[in-house]
Short mmCIF file of C-alpha atoms and ligand atoms in Angstrom, two decimals:
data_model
loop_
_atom_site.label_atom_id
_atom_site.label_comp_id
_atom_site.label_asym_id
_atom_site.label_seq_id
_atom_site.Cartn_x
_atom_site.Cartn_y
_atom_site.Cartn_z
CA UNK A 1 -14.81 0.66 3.46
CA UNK A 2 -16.20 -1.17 0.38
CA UNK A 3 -13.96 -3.25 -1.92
CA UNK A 4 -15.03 -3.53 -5.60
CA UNK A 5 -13.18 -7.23 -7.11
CA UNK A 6 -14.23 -7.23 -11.37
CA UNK A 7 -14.82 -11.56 -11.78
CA UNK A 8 -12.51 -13.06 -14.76
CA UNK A 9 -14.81 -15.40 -17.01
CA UNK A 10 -15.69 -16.67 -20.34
CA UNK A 11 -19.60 -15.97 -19.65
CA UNK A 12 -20.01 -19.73 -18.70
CA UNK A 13 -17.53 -20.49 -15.76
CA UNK A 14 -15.71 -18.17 -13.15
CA UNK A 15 -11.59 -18.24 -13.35
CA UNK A 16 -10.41 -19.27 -10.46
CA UNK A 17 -7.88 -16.34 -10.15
CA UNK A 18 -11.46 -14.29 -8.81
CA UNK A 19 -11.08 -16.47 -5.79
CA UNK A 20 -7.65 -15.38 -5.38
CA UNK A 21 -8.40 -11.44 -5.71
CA UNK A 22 -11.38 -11.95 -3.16
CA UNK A 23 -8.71 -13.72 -0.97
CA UNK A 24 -6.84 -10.04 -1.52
CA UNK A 25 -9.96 -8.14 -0.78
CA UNK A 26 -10.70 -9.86 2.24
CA UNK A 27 -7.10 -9.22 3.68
CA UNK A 28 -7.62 -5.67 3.29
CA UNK A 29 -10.89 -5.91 5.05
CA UNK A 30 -14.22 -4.12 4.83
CA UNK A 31 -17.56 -5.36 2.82
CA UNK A 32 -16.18 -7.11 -0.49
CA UNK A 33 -18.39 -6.86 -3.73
CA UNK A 34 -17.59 -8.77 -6.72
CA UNK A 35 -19.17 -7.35 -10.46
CA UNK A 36 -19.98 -9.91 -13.08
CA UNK A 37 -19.98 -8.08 -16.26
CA UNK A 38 -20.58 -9.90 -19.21
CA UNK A 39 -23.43 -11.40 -21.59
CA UNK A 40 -25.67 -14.22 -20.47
CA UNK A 41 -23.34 -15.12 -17.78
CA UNK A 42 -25.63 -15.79 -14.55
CA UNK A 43 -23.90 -18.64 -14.12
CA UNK A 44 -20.86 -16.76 -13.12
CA UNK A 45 -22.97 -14.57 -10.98
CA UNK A 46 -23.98 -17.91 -9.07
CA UNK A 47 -20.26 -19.00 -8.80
CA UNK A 48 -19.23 -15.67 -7.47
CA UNK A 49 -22.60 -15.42 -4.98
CA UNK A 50 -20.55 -19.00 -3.69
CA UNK A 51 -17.33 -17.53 -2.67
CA UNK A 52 -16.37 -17.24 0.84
CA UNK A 53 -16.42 -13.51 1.52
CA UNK A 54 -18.37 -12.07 -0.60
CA UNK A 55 -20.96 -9.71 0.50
CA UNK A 56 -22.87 -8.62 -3.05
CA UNK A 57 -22.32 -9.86 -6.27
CA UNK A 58 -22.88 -6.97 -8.66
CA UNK A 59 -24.35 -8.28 -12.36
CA UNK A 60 -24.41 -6.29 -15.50
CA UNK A 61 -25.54 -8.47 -18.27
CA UNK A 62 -26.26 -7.02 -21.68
CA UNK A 63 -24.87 -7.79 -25.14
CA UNK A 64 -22.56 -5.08 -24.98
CA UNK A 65 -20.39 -6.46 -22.68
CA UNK A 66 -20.16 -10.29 -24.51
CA UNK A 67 -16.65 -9.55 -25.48
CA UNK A 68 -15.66 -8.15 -21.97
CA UNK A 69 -14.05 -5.13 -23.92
CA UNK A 70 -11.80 -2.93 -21.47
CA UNK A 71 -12.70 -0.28 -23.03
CA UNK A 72 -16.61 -0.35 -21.79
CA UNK A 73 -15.76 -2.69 -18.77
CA UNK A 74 -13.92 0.39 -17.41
CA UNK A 75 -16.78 2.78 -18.12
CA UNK A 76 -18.74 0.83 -15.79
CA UNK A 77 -16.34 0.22 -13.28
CA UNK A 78 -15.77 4.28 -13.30
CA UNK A 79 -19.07 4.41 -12.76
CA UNK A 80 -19.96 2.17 -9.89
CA UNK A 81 -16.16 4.03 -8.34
CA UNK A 82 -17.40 6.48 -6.16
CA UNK A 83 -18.84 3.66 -3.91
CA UNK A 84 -15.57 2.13 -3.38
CA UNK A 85 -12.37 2.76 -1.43
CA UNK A 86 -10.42 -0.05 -3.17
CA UNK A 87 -11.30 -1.30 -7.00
CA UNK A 88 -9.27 -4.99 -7.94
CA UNK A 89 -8.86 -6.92 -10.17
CA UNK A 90 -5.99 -10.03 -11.17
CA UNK A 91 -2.97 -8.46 -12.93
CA UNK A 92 -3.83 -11.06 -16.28
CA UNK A 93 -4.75 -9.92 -19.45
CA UNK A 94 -7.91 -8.81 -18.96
CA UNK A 95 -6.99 -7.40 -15.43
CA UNK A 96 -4.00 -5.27 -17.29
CA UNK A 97 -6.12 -4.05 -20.11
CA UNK A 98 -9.26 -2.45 -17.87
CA UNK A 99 -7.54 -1.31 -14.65
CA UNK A 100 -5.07 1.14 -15.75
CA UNK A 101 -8.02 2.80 -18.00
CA UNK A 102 -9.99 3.14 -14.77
CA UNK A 103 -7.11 4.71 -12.88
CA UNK A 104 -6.53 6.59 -15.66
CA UNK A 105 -10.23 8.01 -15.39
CA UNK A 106 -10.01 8.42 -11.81
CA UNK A 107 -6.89 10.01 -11.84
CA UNK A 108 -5.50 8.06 -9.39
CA UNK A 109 -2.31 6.23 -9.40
CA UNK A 110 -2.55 2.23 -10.15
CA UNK A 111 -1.30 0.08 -8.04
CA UNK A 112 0.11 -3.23 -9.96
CA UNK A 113 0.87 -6.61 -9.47
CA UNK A 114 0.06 -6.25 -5.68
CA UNK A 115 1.46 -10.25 -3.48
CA UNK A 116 1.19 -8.47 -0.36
CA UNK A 117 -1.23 -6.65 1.81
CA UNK A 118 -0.16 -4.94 4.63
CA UNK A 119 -3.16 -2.37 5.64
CA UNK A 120 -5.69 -1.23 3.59
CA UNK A 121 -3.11 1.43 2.08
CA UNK A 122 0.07 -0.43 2.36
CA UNK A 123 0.69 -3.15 -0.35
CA UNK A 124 3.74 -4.65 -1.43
CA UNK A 125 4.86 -5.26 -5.13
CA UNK A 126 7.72 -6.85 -7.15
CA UNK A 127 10.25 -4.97 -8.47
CA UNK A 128 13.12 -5.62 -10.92
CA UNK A 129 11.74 -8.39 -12.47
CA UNK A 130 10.57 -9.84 -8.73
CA UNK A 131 14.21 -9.11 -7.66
CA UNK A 132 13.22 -6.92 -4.83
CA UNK A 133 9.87 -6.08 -3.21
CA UNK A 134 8.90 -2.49 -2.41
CA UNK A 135 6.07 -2.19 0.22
CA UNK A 136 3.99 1.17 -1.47
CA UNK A 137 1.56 3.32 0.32
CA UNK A 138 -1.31 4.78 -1.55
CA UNK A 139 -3.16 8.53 -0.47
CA UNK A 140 -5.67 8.06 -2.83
CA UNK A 141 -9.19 8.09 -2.32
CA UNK A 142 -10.12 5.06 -4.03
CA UNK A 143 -7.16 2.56 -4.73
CA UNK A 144 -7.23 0.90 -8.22
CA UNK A 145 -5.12 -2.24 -7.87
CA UNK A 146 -4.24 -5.07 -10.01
CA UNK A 147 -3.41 -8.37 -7.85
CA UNK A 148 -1.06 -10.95 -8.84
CA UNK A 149 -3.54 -14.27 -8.09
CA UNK A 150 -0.41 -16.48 -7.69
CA UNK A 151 0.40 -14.89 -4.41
CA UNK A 152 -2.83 -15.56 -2.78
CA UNK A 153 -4.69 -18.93 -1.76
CA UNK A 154 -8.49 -19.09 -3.08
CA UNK A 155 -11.36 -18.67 -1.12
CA UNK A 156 -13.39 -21.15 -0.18
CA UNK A 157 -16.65 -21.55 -1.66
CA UNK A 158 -20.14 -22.56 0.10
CA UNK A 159 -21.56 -18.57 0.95
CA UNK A 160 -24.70 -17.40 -0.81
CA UNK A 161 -24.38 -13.57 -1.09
CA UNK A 162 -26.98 -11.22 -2.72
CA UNK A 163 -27.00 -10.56 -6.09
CA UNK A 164 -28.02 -7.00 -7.67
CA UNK A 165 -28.63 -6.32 -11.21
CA UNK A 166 -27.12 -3.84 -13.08
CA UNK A 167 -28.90 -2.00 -15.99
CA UNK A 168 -26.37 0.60 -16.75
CA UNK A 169 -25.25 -0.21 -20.54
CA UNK A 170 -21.69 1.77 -21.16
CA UNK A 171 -20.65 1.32 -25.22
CA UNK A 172 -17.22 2.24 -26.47
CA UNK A 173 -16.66 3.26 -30.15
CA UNK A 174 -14.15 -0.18 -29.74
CA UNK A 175 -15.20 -3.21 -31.04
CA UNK A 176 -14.15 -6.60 -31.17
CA UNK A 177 -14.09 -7.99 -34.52
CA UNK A 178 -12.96 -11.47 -34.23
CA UNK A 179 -10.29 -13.80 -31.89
CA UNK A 180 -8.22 -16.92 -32.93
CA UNK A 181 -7.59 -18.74 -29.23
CA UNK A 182 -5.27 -21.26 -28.45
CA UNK A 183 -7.97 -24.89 -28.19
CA UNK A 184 -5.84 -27.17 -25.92
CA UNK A 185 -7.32 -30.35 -23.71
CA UNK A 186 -4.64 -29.37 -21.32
CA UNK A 187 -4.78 -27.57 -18.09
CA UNK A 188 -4.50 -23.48 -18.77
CA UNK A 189 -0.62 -22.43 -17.59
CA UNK A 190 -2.01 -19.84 -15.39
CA UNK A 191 -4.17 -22.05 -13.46
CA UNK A 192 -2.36 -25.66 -13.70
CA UNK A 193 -1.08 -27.55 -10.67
CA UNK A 194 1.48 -28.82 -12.92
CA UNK A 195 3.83 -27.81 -15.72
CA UNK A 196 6.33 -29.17 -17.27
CA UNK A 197 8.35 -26.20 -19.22
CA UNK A 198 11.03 -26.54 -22.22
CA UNK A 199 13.85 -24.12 -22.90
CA UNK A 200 16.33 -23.91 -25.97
CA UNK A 201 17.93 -27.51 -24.87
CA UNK A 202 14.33 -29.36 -26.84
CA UNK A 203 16.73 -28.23 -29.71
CA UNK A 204 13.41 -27.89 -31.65
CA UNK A 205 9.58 -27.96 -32.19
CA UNK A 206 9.15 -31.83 -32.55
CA UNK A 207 11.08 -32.46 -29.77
CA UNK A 208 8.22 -30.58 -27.55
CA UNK A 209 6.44 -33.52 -28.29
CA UNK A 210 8.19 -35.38 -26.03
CA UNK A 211 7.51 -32.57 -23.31
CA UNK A 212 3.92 -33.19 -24.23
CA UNK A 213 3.65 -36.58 -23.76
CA UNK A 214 5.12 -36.11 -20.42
CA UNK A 215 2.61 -33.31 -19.30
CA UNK A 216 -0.29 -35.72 -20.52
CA UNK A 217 1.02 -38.21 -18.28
CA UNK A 218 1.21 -35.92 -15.45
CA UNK A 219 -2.34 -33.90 -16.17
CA UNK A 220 -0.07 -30.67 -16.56
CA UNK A 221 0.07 -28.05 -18.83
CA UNK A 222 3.03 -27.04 -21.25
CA UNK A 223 5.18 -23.67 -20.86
CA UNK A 224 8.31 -22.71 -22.48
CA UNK A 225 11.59 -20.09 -21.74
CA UNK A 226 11.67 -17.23 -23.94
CA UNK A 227 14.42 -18.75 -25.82
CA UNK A 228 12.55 -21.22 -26.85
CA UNK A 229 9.82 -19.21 -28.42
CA UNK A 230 11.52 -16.97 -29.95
CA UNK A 231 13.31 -19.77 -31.31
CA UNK A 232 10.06 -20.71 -32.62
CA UNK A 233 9.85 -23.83 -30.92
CA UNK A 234 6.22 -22.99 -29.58
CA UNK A 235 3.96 -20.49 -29.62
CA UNK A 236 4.36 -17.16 -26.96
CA UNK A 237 1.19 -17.67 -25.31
CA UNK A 238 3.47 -21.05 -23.22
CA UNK A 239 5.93 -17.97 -22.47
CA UNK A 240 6.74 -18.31 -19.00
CA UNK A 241 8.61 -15.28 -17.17
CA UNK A 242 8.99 -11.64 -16.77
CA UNK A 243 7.47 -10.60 -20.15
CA UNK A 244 5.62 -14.12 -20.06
CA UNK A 245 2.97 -15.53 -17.73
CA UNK A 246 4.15 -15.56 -13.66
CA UNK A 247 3.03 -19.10 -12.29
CA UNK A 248 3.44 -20.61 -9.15
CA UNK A 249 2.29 -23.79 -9.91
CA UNK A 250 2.41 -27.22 -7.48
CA UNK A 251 5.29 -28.22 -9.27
CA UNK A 252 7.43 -26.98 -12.09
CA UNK A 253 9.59 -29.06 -14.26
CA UNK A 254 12.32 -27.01 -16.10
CA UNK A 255 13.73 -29.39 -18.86
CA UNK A 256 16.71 -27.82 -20.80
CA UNK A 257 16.48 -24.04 -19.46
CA UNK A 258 19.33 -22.72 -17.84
CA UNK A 259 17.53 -20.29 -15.46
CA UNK A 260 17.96 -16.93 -16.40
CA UNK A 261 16.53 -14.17 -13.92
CA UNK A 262 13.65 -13.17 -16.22
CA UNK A 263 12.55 -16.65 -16.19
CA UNK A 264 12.98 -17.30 -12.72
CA UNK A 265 11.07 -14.19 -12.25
CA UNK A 266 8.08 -16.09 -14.13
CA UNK A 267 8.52 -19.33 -11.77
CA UNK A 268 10.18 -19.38 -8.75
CA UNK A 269 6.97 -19.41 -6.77
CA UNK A 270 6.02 -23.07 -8.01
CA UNK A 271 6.08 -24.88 -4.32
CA UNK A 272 8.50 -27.57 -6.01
CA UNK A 273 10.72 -27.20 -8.73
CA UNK A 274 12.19 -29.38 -10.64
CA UNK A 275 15.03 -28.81 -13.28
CA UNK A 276 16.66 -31.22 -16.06
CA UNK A 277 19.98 -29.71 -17.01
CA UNK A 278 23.11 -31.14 -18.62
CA UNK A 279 25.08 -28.73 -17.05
CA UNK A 280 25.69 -28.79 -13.30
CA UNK A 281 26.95 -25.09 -13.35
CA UNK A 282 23.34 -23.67 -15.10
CA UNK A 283 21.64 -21.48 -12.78
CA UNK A 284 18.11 -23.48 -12.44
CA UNK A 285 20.31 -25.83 -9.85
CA UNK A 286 20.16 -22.57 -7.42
CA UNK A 287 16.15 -22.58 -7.30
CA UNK A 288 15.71 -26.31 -7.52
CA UNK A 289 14.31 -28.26 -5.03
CA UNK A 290 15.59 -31.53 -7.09
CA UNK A 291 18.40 -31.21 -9.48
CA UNK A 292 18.75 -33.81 -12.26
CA UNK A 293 22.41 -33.28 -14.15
CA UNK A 294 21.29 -34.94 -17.01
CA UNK A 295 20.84 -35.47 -21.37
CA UNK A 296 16.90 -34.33 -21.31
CA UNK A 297 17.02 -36.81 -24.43
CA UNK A 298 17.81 -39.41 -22.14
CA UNK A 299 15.87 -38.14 -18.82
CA UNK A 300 12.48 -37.31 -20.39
CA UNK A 301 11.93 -40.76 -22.49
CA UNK A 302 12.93 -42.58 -19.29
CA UNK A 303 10.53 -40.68 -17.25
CA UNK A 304 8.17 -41.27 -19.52
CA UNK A 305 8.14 -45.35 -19.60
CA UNK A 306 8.47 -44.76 -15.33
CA UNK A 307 5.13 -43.40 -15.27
CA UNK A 308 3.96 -45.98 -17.72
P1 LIG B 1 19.55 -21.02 -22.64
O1 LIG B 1 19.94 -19.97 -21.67
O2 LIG B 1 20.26 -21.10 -23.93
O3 LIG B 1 19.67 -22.41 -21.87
C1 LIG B 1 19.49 -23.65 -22.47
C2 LIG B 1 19.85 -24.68 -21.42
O4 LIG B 1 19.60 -25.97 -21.94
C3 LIG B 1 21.32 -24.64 -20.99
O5 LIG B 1 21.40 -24.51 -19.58
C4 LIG B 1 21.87 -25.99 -21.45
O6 LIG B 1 22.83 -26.54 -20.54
C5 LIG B 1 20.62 -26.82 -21.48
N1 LIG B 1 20.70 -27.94 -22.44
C6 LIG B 1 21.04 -27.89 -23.75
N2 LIG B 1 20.97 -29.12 -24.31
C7 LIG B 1 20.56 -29.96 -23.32
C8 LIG B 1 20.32 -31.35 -23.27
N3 LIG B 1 20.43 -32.14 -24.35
N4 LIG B 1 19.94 -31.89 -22.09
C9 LIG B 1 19.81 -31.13 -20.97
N5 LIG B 1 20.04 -29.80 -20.96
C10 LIG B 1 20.41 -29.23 -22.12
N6 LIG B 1 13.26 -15.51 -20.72
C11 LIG B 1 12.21 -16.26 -20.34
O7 LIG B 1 12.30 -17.50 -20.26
N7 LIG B 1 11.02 -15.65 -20.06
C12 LIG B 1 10.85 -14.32 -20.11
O8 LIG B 1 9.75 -13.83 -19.85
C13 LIG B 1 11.94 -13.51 -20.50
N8 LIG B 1 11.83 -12.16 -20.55
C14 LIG B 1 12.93 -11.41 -20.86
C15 LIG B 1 12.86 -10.02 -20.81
C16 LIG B 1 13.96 -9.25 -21.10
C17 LIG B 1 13.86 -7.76 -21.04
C18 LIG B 1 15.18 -9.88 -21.45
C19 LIG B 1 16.40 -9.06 -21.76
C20 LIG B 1 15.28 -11.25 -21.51
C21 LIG B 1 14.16 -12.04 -21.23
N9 LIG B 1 14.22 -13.43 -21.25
C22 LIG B 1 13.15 -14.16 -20.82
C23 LIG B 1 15.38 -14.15 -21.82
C24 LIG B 1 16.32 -14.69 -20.78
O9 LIG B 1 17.29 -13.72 -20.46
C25 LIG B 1 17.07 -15.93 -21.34
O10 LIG B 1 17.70 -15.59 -22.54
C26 LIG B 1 16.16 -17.13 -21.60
O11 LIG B 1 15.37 -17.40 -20.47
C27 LIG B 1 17.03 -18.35 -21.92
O12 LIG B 1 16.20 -19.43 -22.23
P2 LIG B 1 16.73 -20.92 -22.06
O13 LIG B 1 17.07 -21.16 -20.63
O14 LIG B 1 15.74 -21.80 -22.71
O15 LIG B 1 18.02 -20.92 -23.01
#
């Protein structure tokens, strides 16, 4: 059995979230290859050759696959397939966009969003917006499944596996034509140890600010509720929740968000949670490790000047 794990990256640096999909792989056991696709990216390769676990880094570098576009990533992956029992990859963005294409190819059902590994059929998967959790069994030759990085720890690094080169070039007609991204000093939501998250209580955009100095403080990054982007408080990409990002961060500090189930479903991994809440009846109290009935106009300032 041979398990196939696509690497997240920029072309310069690894995501971490590959760790956690090797960390998948390796619970579902057999000889775990990880392909670097992407342009002038050895470094990655060299990152991924470090992870604990990994037998062969496969590398396919060529100009064609700068942008990372699904639509030729999944050619490849198609491809290299019939080697494979299992092909993974995180359920983020990228993940979302190229697997389904490949299962699609394959014809093979997709498994998605995968936390749990039972055997190297048997998965388990959220359901309801992570209200339940249905264990799944797959019959299919080669299993194309999409891992939610959140529920596994990282591999350690310090291995040295082989590397092979890839020369097979795979061009869509797609092509990317440009991309306005989000610059921010602050840690990445998906990956932060901390974040400090703002609902429709900031009242408004300015009053983030205040939310931002407080994640500064702490080194964390910024997320919101739904409310408060569609409000238009911040932008969606801080979304946190069931059609947001899922996090399960160190700690999570909810400040003015009552706690509705889709945003619980986006959070209620985070190991501590936190949640600043004038009312003692909103539903964040039930998931909160420490519950602070309070004004967040009053909380957050003070919290501020005690880490001062
Ligand atoms: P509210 O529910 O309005 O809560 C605001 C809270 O702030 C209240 O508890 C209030 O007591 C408190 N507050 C107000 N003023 C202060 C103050 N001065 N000091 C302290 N506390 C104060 N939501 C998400 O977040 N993420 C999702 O991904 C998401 N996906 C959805 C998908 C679907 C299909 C649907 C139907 C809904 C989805 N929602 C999602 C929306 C969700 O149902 C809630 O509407 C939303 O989470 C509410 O956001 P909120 O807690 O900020 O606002």
């Amino acid at each position: 059995m041979a398990i196939l794990v696509l690497a997240e990256h920029d072309n310069s640096a690894l995501k971490q979230d590959t760790a956690k999909v090797v960390s998948a792989a390796c619970a579902i056991g057999g000889d775990v290859h990880v392909l670097v696709v992407g342009h002038q990216c050895g470094a990655v390769a060299q990152a991924a050759q470090a992870l604990q676990g990994v037998g062969q880094v496969l590398h396919a570098d060529h100009s064609v696959y700068q942008a990372h576009l699904a639509e030729n990533v999944a050619k490849l992956l198609v491809e290299l397939a019939p080697n494979y029992s299992h092909i993974l990859a995180a359920a983020s963005s990228v993940g979302k966009d190229t697997l389904p294409r490949v299962a699609a190819l394959l014809d093979v059902a997709q498994l998605s969003e995968v936390v749990g590994v039972l055997h190297a059929d048997t998965f388990v998967r959220p359901i309801y917006a992570g209200n339940a959790l249905a264990t799944v069994q797959s019959h299919d030759a080669i299993k194309v499944i999409t891992v939610r990085a959140s529920a596994f720890d990282a591999v350690a690094q310090g291995n040295n596996a082989s590397v092979v080169s890839l020369d097979k070039v795979f061009e869509a007609k797609a092509q990317l034509v440009s991309q306005a991204l989000t610059v921010s000093a602050r840690p990445e939501l998906g990956n932060a140890g901390i974040i400090v998250s703002g609902g429709r209580g900031m009242g408004s955009g300015e009053n983030f600010g205040m939310l931002e100095q407080l994640a500064d403080k702490l080194g964390a990054a910024v997320g919101a509720s739904r409310a408060a982007v569609d409000a238009g408080y911040v932008s969606n990409d801080l979304q946190v929740g069931q059609t947001g990002k899922i996090v399960a961060p160190n700690l999570y500090i909810a400040v003015g968000i009552s706690g509705a189930i889709q945003h619980l479903a986006g959070m209620k991994d985070a190991k501590v949670i936190v949640a600043i809440n004038k009312d003692p009846e909103a539903p964040i109290f039930q998931v909160a490790d420490y519950g602070l009935v309070a004004d967040l106009f009053d909380a957050v300032p003070e919290l501020i000047a005690a880490l001062d």
